[in-house]
mmCIF file of C-alpha atoms in Angstrom:
data_model
loop_
_atom_site.group_PDB
_atom_site.id
_atom_site.type_symbol
_atom_site.label_atom_id
_atom_site.label_comp_id
_atom_site.label_asym_id
_atom_site.label_seq_id
_atom_site.Cartn_x
_atom_site.Cartn_y
_atom_site.Cartn_z
ATOM 1 C CA VAL A 299 174.247 150.909 127.926
ATOM 2 C CA ILE A 300 172.000 153.154 125.983
ATOM 3 C CA ALA A 301 168.230 152.879 126.459
ATOM 4 C CA ALA A 302 166.798 152.960 122.974
ATOM 5 C CA ASN A 303 163.157 153.252 123.886
ATOM 6 C CA ALA A 304 160.586 152.157 126.415
ATOM 7 C CA ASP A 305 160.320 148.640 124.899
ATOM 8 C CA GLY A 306 163.986 147.632 124.971
ATOM 9 C CA VAL A 307 167.543 148.653 125.918
ATOM 10 C CA TRP A 308 170.593 148.133 123.668
ATOM 11 C CA ASP A 309 174.307 148.454 124.307
ATOM 12 C CA SER A 310 176.529 150.388 122.022
ATOM 13 C CA THR A 311 178.183 147.372 120.537
ATOM 14 C CA GLY A 312 175.066 145.374 119.989
ATOM 15 C CA ALA A 313 176.537 142.468 121.905
ATOM 16 C CA SER A 314 173.741 142.159 124.286
ATOM 17 C CA VAL A 315 170.149 143.108 124.252
ATOM 18 C CA SER A 316 167.907 143.695 127.211
ATOM 19 C CA PHE A 317 164.184 143.468 126.347
ATOM 20 C CA ALA A 318 161.452 144.592 128.726
ATOM 21 C CA ILE A 319 157.705 143.841 128.211
ATOM 22 C CA ARG A 320 155.043 146.175 129.404
ATOM 23 C CA PRO A 321 152.685 144.920 132.091
ATOM 24 C CA HIS A 322 149.539 145.018 129.784
ATOM 25 C CA PHE A 323 151.418 142.900 127.266
ATOM 26 C CA TYR A 324 151.776 140.123 129.838
ATOM 27 C CA GLU A 325 148.060 140.243 130.554
ATOM 28 C CA ALA A 326 147.155 140.005 126.875
ATOM 29 C CA GLY A 327 149.511 137.079 126.367
ATOM 30 C CA TRP A 328 147.997 135.059 129.186
ATOM 31 C CA PHE A 329 144.548 135.795 127.879
ATOM 32 C CA TYR A 330 145.363 134.375 124.493
ATOM 33 C CA ILE A 331 147.051 131.365 126.018
ATOM 34 C CA LEU A 332 144.081 130.610 128.235
ATOM 35 C CA ALA A 333 141.691 131.218 125.354
ATOM 36 C CA GLY A 334 143.608 128.766 123.228
ATOM 37 C CA LEU A 335 143.604 126.186 125.976
ATOM 38 C CA GLY A 336 139.869 126.739 126.485
ATOM 39 C CA PHE A 337 139.223 126.250 122.808
ATOM 40 C CA LEU A 338 141.344 123.111 122.757
ATOM 41 C CA LEU A 339 139.590 121.693 125.816
ATOM 42 C CA GLY A 340 136.035 122.993 125.135
ATOM 43 C CA GLY A 341 135.799 122.183 121.444
ATOM 44 C CA PRO A 342 135.476 118.407 121.876
ATOM 45 C CA SER A 343 132.993 118.885 124.719
ATOM 46 C CA LEU A 344 130.785 121.053 122.537
ATOM 47 C CA TYR A 345 131.040 118.506 119.750
ATOM 48 C CA LEU A 346 130.077 115.644 122.035
ATOM 49 C CA MET A 347 127.172 117.680 123.393
ATOM 50 C CA ARG A 348 125.943 118.333 119.879
ATOM 51 C CA VAL A 349 126.243 114.635 119.001
ATOM 52 C CA ARG A 350 124.183 113.727 122.083
ATOM 53 C CA GLN A 351 121.510 116.244 121.114
ATOM 54 C CA LEU A 352 121.337 114.795 117.592
ATOM 55 C CA LYS A 353 121.071 111.254 118.957
ATOM 56 C CA ARG A 354 118.330 112.306 121.369
ATOM 57 C CA ARG A 355 116.450 113.953 118.525
ATOM 58 C CA GLU A 356 116.918 110.847 116.382
ATOM 59 C CA THR A 357 115.472 108.671 119.182
ATOM 60 C CA GLU A 358 112.489 111.010 119.569
ATOM 61 C CA LEU A 359 111.836 110.874 115.844
ATOM 62 C CA ALA A 360 112.080 107.067 115.874
ATOM 63 C CA HIS A 361 109.490 106.914 118.675
ATOM 64 C CA LEU A 362 107.214 109.269 116.772
ATOM 65 C CA VAL A 363 107.544 107.178 113.612
ATOM 66 C CA GLU A 364 106.838 103.977 115.579
ATOM 67 C CA ALA A 365 103.766 105.494 117.255
ATOM 68 C CA ARG A 366 102.448 106.783 113.945
ATOM 69 C CA THR A 367 103.075 103.392 112.323
ATOM 70 C CA LYS A 368 101.047 101.703 115.081
ATOM 71 C CA GLU A 369 98.213 104.174 114.559
ATOM 72 C CA LEU A 370 98.190 103.520 110.822
ATOM 73 C CA SER A 371 98.378 99.754 111.414
ATOM 74 C CA GLY A 372 95.416 99.973 113.789
ATOM 75 C CA ALA A 373 93.458 102.014 111.276
ATOM 76 C CA LEU A 374 94.236 99.432 108.575
ATOM 77 C CA ASP A 375 93.098 96.588 110.852
ATOM 78 C CA ASN A 376 89.866 98.472 111.584
ATOM 79 C CA LEU A 377 89.345 98.994 107.872
ATOM 80 C CA LYS A 378 89.863 95.299 107.157
ATOM 81 C CA GLU A 379 87.490 94.361 109.979
ATOM 82 C CA THR A 380 84.861 96.744 108.649
ATOM 83 C CA GLN A 381 85.289 95.277 105.184
ATOM 84 C CA ASN A 382 84.842 91.747 106.545
ATOM 85 C CA GLN A 383 81.720 92.833 108.419
ATOM 86 C CA LEU A 384 80.281 94.369 105.256
ATOM 87 C CA VAL A 385 80.975 91.198 103.270
ATOM 88 C CA LEU A 386 79.367 89.089 105.990
ATOM 89 C CA SER A 387 76.365 91.427 106.200
ATOM 90 C CA GLU A 388 75.924 91.120 102.442
ATOM 91 C CA LYS A 389 76.055 87.340 102.707
ATOM 92 C CA MET A 390 73.485 87.390 105.499
ATOM 93 C CA ALA A 391 71.248 89.763 103.554
ATOM 94 C CA SER A 392 71.417 87.565 100.450
ATOM 95 C CA LEU A 393 70.706 84.458 102.487
ATOM 96 C CA GLY A 394 67.823 86.221 104.216
ATOM 97 C CA GLN A 395 66.285 87.208 100.901
ATOM 98 C CA LEU A 396 66.666 83.665 99.570
ATOM 99 C CA THR A 397 65.159 82.206 102.747
ATOM 100 C CA ALA A 398 62.238 84.631 102.660
ATOM 101 C CA GLY A 399 61.528 83.812 99.021
ATOM 102 C CA ILE A 400 61.570 80.064 99.618
ATOM 103 C CA ALA A 401 59.456 80.385 102.769
ATOM 104 C CA HIS A 402 56.801 82.459 100.981
ATOM 105 C CA GLU A 403 56.651 79.965 98.130
ATOM 106 C CA ILE A 404 56.191 77.083 100.573
ATOM 107 C CA LYS A 405 53.681 78.933 102.744
ATOM 108 C CA ASN A 406 50.819 79.005 100.218
ATOM 109 C CA PRO A 407 50.669 75.291 99.284
ATOM 110 C CA LEU A 408 51.298 74.408 102.918
ATOM 111 C CA ASN A 409 48.210 76.368 103.962
ATOM 112 C CA PHE A 410 46.138 74.379 101.468
ATOM 113 C CA ILE A 411 47.514 71.096 102.861
ATOM 114 C CA THR A 412 46.668 71.918 106.480
ATOM 115 C CA ASN A 413 43.262 73.412 105.614
ATOM 116 C CA PHE A 414 42.164 70.449 103.506
ATOM 117 C CA ALA A 415 43.452 68.063 106.173
ATOM 118 C CA VAL A 416 41.083 69.699 108.656
ATOM 119 C CA LEU A 417 38.209 69.487 106.153
ATOM 120 C CA SER A 418 38.987 65.813 105.544
ATOM 121 C CA GLN A 419 38.818 65.156 109.280
ATOM 122 C CA ASP A 420 35.362 66.745 109.366
ATOM 123 C CA LEU A 421 34.242 64.649 106.387
ATOM 124 C CA THR A 422 35.293 61.419 108.084
ATOM 125 C CA LYS A 423 33.213 62.394 111.101
ATOM 126 C CA ASP A 424 30.214 63.041 108.844
ATOM 127 C CA LEU A 425 30.691 59.681 107.130
ATOM 128 C CA ARG A 426 30.757 57.932 110.496
ATOM 129 C CA LYS A 427 27.439 59.569 111.403
ATOM 130 C CA GLU A 428 25.891 58.533 108.072
ATOM 131 C CA LEU A 429 27.188 54.983 108.482
ATOM 132 C CA ALA A 430 25.728 54.776 111.982
ATOM 133 C CA ALA A 431 22.361 56.014 110.684
ATOM 134 C CA GLU A 432 22.313 53.414 107.866
ATOM 135 C CA ARG A 433 23.870 50.526 109.809
ATOM 136 C CA ASP A 434 20.613 48.532 109.798
ATOM 137 C CA ARG A 435 20.515 48.674 105.975
ATOM 138 C CA VAL A 436 24.199 47.822 105.412
ATOM 139 C CA ASP A 437 25.645 44.349 105.561
ATOM 140 C CA PRO A 438 27.605 43.992 108.868
ATOM 141 C CA VAL A 439 30.738 42.738 107.068
ATOM 142 C CA ARG A 440 30.648 45.698 104.655
ATOM 143 C CA ALA A 441 29.941 48.068 107.539
ATOM 144 C CA LYS A 442 33.025 46.802 109.372
ATOM 145 C CA GLU A 443 35.204 47.241 106.248
ATOM 146 C CA ILE A 444 33.908 50.780 105.756
ATOM 147 C CA GLU A 445 34.614 51.535 109.418
ATOM 148 C CA GLU A 446 38.211 50.341 109.034
ATOM 149 C CA VAL A 447 38.692 52.468 105.922
ATOM 150 C CA LEU A 448 37.311 55.500 107.752
ATOM 151 C CA SER A 449 39.655 54.860 110.683
ATOM 152 C CA ASP A 450 42.673 54.681 108.350
ATOM 153 C CA LEU A 451 41.553 57.804 106.528
ATOM 154 C CA GLU A 452 41.027 59.676 109.772
ATOM 155 C CA GLN A 453 44.461 58.627 111.033
ATOM 156 C CA ASN A 454 46.097 59.702 107.761
ATOM 157 C CA VAL A 455 44.552 63.160 107.677
ATOM 158 C CA THR A 456 45.420 63.611 111.362
ATOM 159 C CA LYS A 457 49.093 62.909 110.563
ATOM 160 C CA ILE A 458 48.924 65.208 107.547
ATOM 161 C CA ASN A 459 47.555 67.994 109.745
ATOM 162 C CA GLU A 460 50.128 67.341 112.479
ATOM 163 C CA HIS A 461 53.124 67.402 110.164
ATOM 164 C CA GLY A 462 51.661 70.286 108.194
ATOM 165 C CA LYS A 463 51.595 72.342 111.385
ATOM 166 C CA ARG A 464 55.172 71.309 112.090
ATOM 167 C CA ALA A 465 56.217 72.413 108.606
ATOM 168 C CA ASP A 466 54.293 75.645 109.096
ATOM 169 C CA SER A 467 56.223 76.385 112.296
ATOM 170 C CA ILE A 468 59.482 75.810 110.407
ATOM 171 C CA VAL A 469 58.401 78.215 107.668
ATOM 172 C CA ARG A 470 57.435 80.815 110.270
ATOM 173 C CA GLY A 471 60.862 80.427 111.812
ATOM 174 C CA MET A 472 62.494 80.913 108.408
ATOM 175 C CA LEU A 473 60.497 84.077 107.849
ATOM 176 C CA LEU A 474 61.353 85.350 111.317
ATOM 177 C CA HIS A 475 65.055 84.821 110.710
ATOM 178 C CA SER A 476 64.928 86.393 107.274
ATOM 179 C CA ARG A 477 63.415 89.539 108.805
ATOM 180 C CA GLY A 478 66.003 89.811 111.550
ATOM 181 C CA LYS A 479 68.318 92.791 111.315
ATOM 182 C CA ALA A 480 71.911 91.911 110.490
ATOM 183 C CA GLY A 481 74.225 92.412 113.424
ATOM 184 C CA GLU A 482 71.435 93.053 115.951
ATOM 185 C CA ARG A 483 72.624 91.430 119.173
ATOM 186 C CA GLN A 484 70.238 90.177 121.819
ATOM 187 C CA ASP A 485 70.596 88.518 125.204
ATOM 188 C CA THR A 486 69.741 84.960 124.187
ATOM 189 C CA ASP A 487 69.208 81.717 126.084
ATOM 190 C CA LEU A 488 71.956 79.655 124.463
ATOM 191 C CA ASN A 489 70.674 76.296 125.671
ATOM 192 C CA ALA A 490 67.181 76.953 124.286
ATOM 193 C CA LEU A 491 68.600 78.127 120.932
ATOM 194 C CA LEU A 492 70.891 75.109 120.659
ATOM 195 C CA THR A 493 68.099 72.677 121.584
ATOM 196 C CA GLU A 494 65.625 74.200 119.137
ATOM 197 C CA TYR A 495 67.945 74.048 116.133
ATOM 198 C CA THR A 496 69.283 70.611 116.991
ATOM 199 C CA ASN A 497 65.700 69.357 116.897
ATOM 200 C CA LEU A 498 65.020 71.308 113.706
ATOM 201 C CA ALA A 499 68.032 69.716 112.005
ATOM 202 C CA TYR A 500 66.914 66.249 113.090
ATOM 203 C CA HIS A 501 63.321 66.674 111.884
ATOM 204 C CA GLY A 502 64.539 68.268 108.665
ATOM 205 C CA MET A 503 66.640 65.188 107.920
ATOM 206 C CA ARG A 504 63.691 62.933 108.813
ATOM 207 C CA ALA A 505 61.481 64.833 106.372
ATOM 208 C CA GLN A 506 63.974 64.208 103.553
ATOM 209 C CA ASP A 507 64.628 60.520 104.308
ATOM 210 C CA GLN A 508 62.045 58.339 106.063
ATOM 211 C CA SER A 509 64.719 55.743 106.858
ATOM 212 C CA PHE A 510 66.754 58.358 108.736
ATOM 213 C CA ASN A 511 67.016 57.482 112.411
ATOM 214 C CA ILE A 512 69.870 58.511 114.694
ATOM 215 C CA LYS A 513 70.280 59.093 118.408
ATOM 216 C CA ILE A 514 70.608 62.693 119.637
ATOM 217 C CA GLU A 515 72.270 63.225 123.018
ATOM 218 C CA THR A 516 72.384 66.642 124.694
ATOM 219 C CA HIS A 517 74.488 67.659 127.688
ATOM 220 C CA LEU A 518 73.806 71.303 128.431
ATOM 221 C CA ASP A 519 75.275 73.434 131.227
ATOM 222 C CA SER A 520 72.435 75.187 133.077
ATOM 223 C CA THR A 521 74.804 77.818 134.519
ATOM 224 C CA ILE A 522 75.412 79.466 131.136
ATOM 225 C CA GLY A 523 72.211 81.527 131.060
ATOM 226 C CA LYS A 524 71.892 84.262 128.440
ATOM 227 C CA ILE A 525 74.720 85.573 126.270
ATOM 228 C CA SER A 526 74.938 88.445 123.787
ATOM 229 C CA VAL A 527 74.627 87.039 120.247
ATOM 230 C CA VAL A 528 72.836 87.576 116.946
ATOM 231 C CA PRO A 529 70.326 84.704 117.277
ATOM 232 C CA GLN A 530 69.143 84.825 113.644
ATOM 233 C CA ASP A 531 72.677 84.202 112.405
ATOM 234 C CA LEU A 532 74.035 81.950 115.162
ATOM 235 C CA SER A 533 71.054 79.624 114.727
ATOM 236 C CA ARG A 534 72.036 79.177 111.068
ATOM 237 C CA ALA A 535 75.522 78.128 112.144
ATOM 238 C CA PHE A 536 74.107 75.605 114.635
ATOM 239 C CA LEU A 537 71.702 74.268 112.021
ATOM 240 C CA ASN A 538 74.435 73.830 109.396
ATOM 241 C CA ILE A 539 76.849 72.041 111.745
ATOM 242 C CA VAL A 540 74.215 69.739 113.281
ATOM 243 C CA ASN A 541 72.914 68.935 109.768
ATOM 244 C CA ASN A 542 76.407 67.879 108.728
ATOM 245 C CA ALA A 543 76.795 65.773 111.884
ATOM 246 C CA CYS A 544 73.463 64.013 111.292
ATOM 247 C CA TYR A 545 74.325 63.386 107.649
ATOM 248 C CA ALA A 546 77.750 61.938 108.502
ATOM 249 C CA ALA A 547 76.389 59.572 111.167
ATOM 250 C CA ASN A 548 73.529 58.430 108.931
ATOM 251 C CA GLU A 549 75.827 57.782 105.943
ATOM 252 C CA LYS A 550 78.059 55.583 108.089
ATOM 253 C CA ARG A 551 74.961 53.645 109.222
ATOM 254 C CA LYS A 552 74.247 52.775 105.586
ATOM 255 C CA THR A 553 77.684 51.217 105.101
ATOM 256 C CA VAL A 554 78.319 49.637 108.516
ATOM 257 C CA LYS A 555 76.040 46.683 109.296
ATOM 258 C CA ASN A 556 77.500 45.293 112.542
ATOM 259 C CA GLY A 557 75.108 46.899 114.998
ATOM 260 C CA PHE A 558 76.409 50.431 114.508
ATOM 261 C CA SER A 559 74.322 53.078 116.333
ATOM 262 C CA PRO A 560 74.543 56.518 114.665
ATOM 263 C CA THR A 561 74.787 59.182 117.366
ATOM 264 C CA VAL A 562 75.170 62.947 117.518
ATOM 265 C CA VAL A 563 76.189 64.482 120.858
ATOM 266 C CA VAL A 564 75.535 68.187 121.480
ATOM 267 C CA SER A 565 77.011 69.745 124.621
ATOM 268 C CA ASP A 566 78.027 73.117 126.004
ATOM 269 C CA ARG A 567 80.129 74.332 128.930
ATOM 270 C CA ASN A 568 80.478 77.532 130.936
ATOM 271 C CA LEU A 569 83.999 79.023 130.742
ATOM 272 C CA GLU A 570 83.485 82.187 132.853
ATOM 273 C CA ASP A 571 83.670 84.908 130.167
ATOM 274 C CA LYS A 572 83.162 82.424 127.311
ATOM 275 C CA VAL A 573 81.091 79.376 126.432
ATOM 276 C CA GLU A 574 82.197 76.241 124.644
ATOM 277 C CA ILE A 575 79.848 74.266 122.396
ATOM 278 C CA ARG A 576 80.717 70.822 121.036
ATOM 279 C CA ILE A 577 78.834 69.015 118.259
ATOM 280 C CA ARG A 578 80.177 65.497 117.775
ATOM 281 C CA ASP A 579 79.125 62.659 115.490
ATOM 282 C CA ASN A 580 80.404 59.102 115.256
ATOM 283 C CA GLY A 581 80.509 59.147 111.474
ATOM 284 C CA SER A 582 83.438 58.381 109.192
ATOM 285 C CA GLY A 583 85.501 61.457 110.103
ATOM 286 C CA ILE A 584 87.321 63.809 107.760
ATOM 287 C CA PRO A 585 90.322 62.540 105.748
ATOM 288 C CA LEU A 586 93.620 64.265 106.551
ATOM 289 C CA ALA A 587 94.070 65.426 102.956
ATOM 290 C CA ILE A 588 90.979 67.669 103.028
ATOM 291 C CA ARG A 589 90.837 68.885 106.647
ATOM 292 C CA GLU A 590 92.269 72.295 105.780
ATOM 293 C CA LYS A 591 89.559 72.805 103.138
ATOM 294 C CA VAL A 592 86.440 72.148 105.223
ATOM 295 C CA PHE A 593 85.761 75.869 105.784
ATOM 296 C CA ASN A 594 86.457 76.886 102.179
ATOM 297 C CA PRO A 595 83.462 78.205 100.197
ATOM 298 C CA PHE A 596 81.880 75.669 97.823
ATOM 299 C CA PHE A 597 83.995 72.789 99.137
ATOM 300 C CA THR A 598 81.920 69.731 99.999
ATOM 301 C CA THR A 599 82.405 65.988 100.360
ATOM 302 C CA LYS A 600 78.726 65.284 99.690
ATOM 303 C CA PRO A 601 77.543 63.921 96.327
ATOM 304 C CA ALA A 602 76.499 66.342 93.594
ATOM 305 C CA GLY A 603 73.103 67.844 94.288
ATOM 306 C CA VAL A 604 73.209 67.076 98.026
ATOM 307 C CA GLY A 605 75.374 69.909 99.347
ATOM 308 C CA THR A 606 76.462 73.331 98.113
ATOM 309 C CA GLY A 607 79.640 73.635 100.178
ATOM 310 C CA LEU A 608 78.511 76.917 101.731
ATOM 311 C CA GLY A 609 77.208 75.718 105.101
ATOM 312 C CA LEU A 610 80.496 75.436 106.993
ATOM 313 C CA SER A 611 82.008 78.452 105.250
ATOM 314 C CA LEU A 612 79.065 80.609 106.271
ATOM 315 C CA SER A 613 79.100 79.171 109.799
ATOM 316 C CA TYR A 614 82.811 80.002 110.099
ATOM 317 C CA ASP A 615 82.172 83.632 109.133
ATOM 318 C CA ILE A 616 79.239 83.939 111.541
ATOM 319 C CA ILE A 617 81.201 82.569 114.489
ATOM 320 C CA THR A 618 84.664 84.051 113.916
ATOM 321 C CA GLN A 619 83.907 87.391 112.266
ATOM 322 C CA GLU A 620 80.469 88.371 113.479
ATOM 323 C CA HIS A 621 80.696 86.920 117.001
ATOM 324 C CA LYS A 622 84.500 87.178 117.460
ATOM 325 C CA GLY A 623 84.683 83.540 118.473
ATOM 326 C CA GLU A 624 86.481 80.422 117.318
ATOM 327 C CA LEU A 625 85.393 77.422 115.242
ATOM 328 C CA LEU A 626 87.668 74.394 115.431
ATOM 329 C CA VAL A 627 87.371 70.841 114.140
ATOM 330 C CA ASN A 628 88.693 67.681 115.777
ATOM 331 C CA THR A 629 88.396 64.471 113.805
ATOM 332 C CA LYS A 630 89.734 60.957 113.468
ATOM 333 C CA GLU A 631 89.170 59.238 110.164
ATOM 334 C CA GLY A 632 86.790 56.335 110.471
ATOM 335 C CA GLU A 633 85.699 57.220 114.019
ATOM 336 C CA TYR A 634 84.332 60.714 114.661
ATOM 337 C CA THR A 635 84.168 64.414 113.829
ATOM 338 C CA GLU A 636 83.728 67.099 116.479
ATOM 339 C CA PHE A 637 83.199 70.811 115.872
ATOM 340 C CA VAL A 638 84.144 73.078 118.778
ATOM 341 C CA ILE A 639 82.594 76.547 118.979
ATOM 342 C CA ILE A 640 83.911 79.093 121.495
ATOM 343 C CA LEU A 641 81.884 82.276 121.937
ATOM 344 C CA PRO A 642 82.456 85.307 124.177
ATOM 345 C CA LYS A 643 79.497 85.973 126.488
ATOM 346 C CA THR A 644 79.566 89.712 125.857
ATOM 347 C CA HIS A 645 80.355 91.798 122.800
ATOM 348 C CA GLU A 646 83.235 94.278 122.808
ATOM 349 C CA ASN A 647 82.976 96.704 119.910
ATOM 350 C CA ASN A 648 86.623 97.714 119.909
ATOM 351 C CA GLY A 649 87.128 97.679 116.172
ATOM 352 C CA GLY A 650 89.362 94.644 116.269
ATOM 353 C CA VAL A 651 89.071 90.915 116.481
ATOM 354 C CA HIS A 652 88.182 89.849 120.005
ATOM 355 C CA ILE A 653 88.630 86.150 120.706
#
């Protein structure tokens, strides 16, 4: 056997070969084998780790997108709410200007009526004195007739003065409301406000129709106290709804002759953080076909020239948008209509609708 070199040994015939590997060659071979196995085993793990990182990043991005979407949605809601408030403020401002104009126009002739009523009262007193001084020269029968005429005249001018003062107080109230700042909330005695404008609605209807006569019932909760509202605007809503209730009950009285008693019931109730107000009439109710339209602008069931169709629409905006409350209607055709107002006791200026 001839040793050819350090890497291998060969025999002379070439029949057999003896191959010897150096020690560092063995080390290098195992290194490559282990490296290959490591690559084969570690490659999938690295891939899975990368996939998990991408999924985690995708989830984070989804959360960021969702949060940003909520922020934008909130900003859009605030913008819509602000827009609604501006529209309502414009309505209130226009109504205030109209009310102020009407009130000023009424104020001047009303002053003449009340002033001349007082002067007429003084004149009747002077005539009585003159009649007493000349009684001996006047026929007793004629004197008695003159006395009766003077009594009637004195009674008439007294009524003119009384109702003139009542009308003057209404005009002053109109002017006060027209000067109120839009959106200015005050702690207000709800029961007093509701009572005042229920009475105002009743007397207003009486002034328009001398045959008008209905029964007003009030059931007020004394535990309510004061709540935060815009009294100038909320009073308009009360006035509009009570006016409609009085009108409905009175119209049914004209058509029903079997002892029908027109009645309007006004009540309120303390609900901890809210108050509930109910205004109910026993009129003819609202037909099913038009119930969804009662709060629409310019929609009215009254004859032409009697209603504008803005009262309930304006009341709905005042209660739901300005005061963040609710205005609901319960009715049964032929029997009754009841408006339910729910108001929060305090105002939360959180930029959104608070009911």
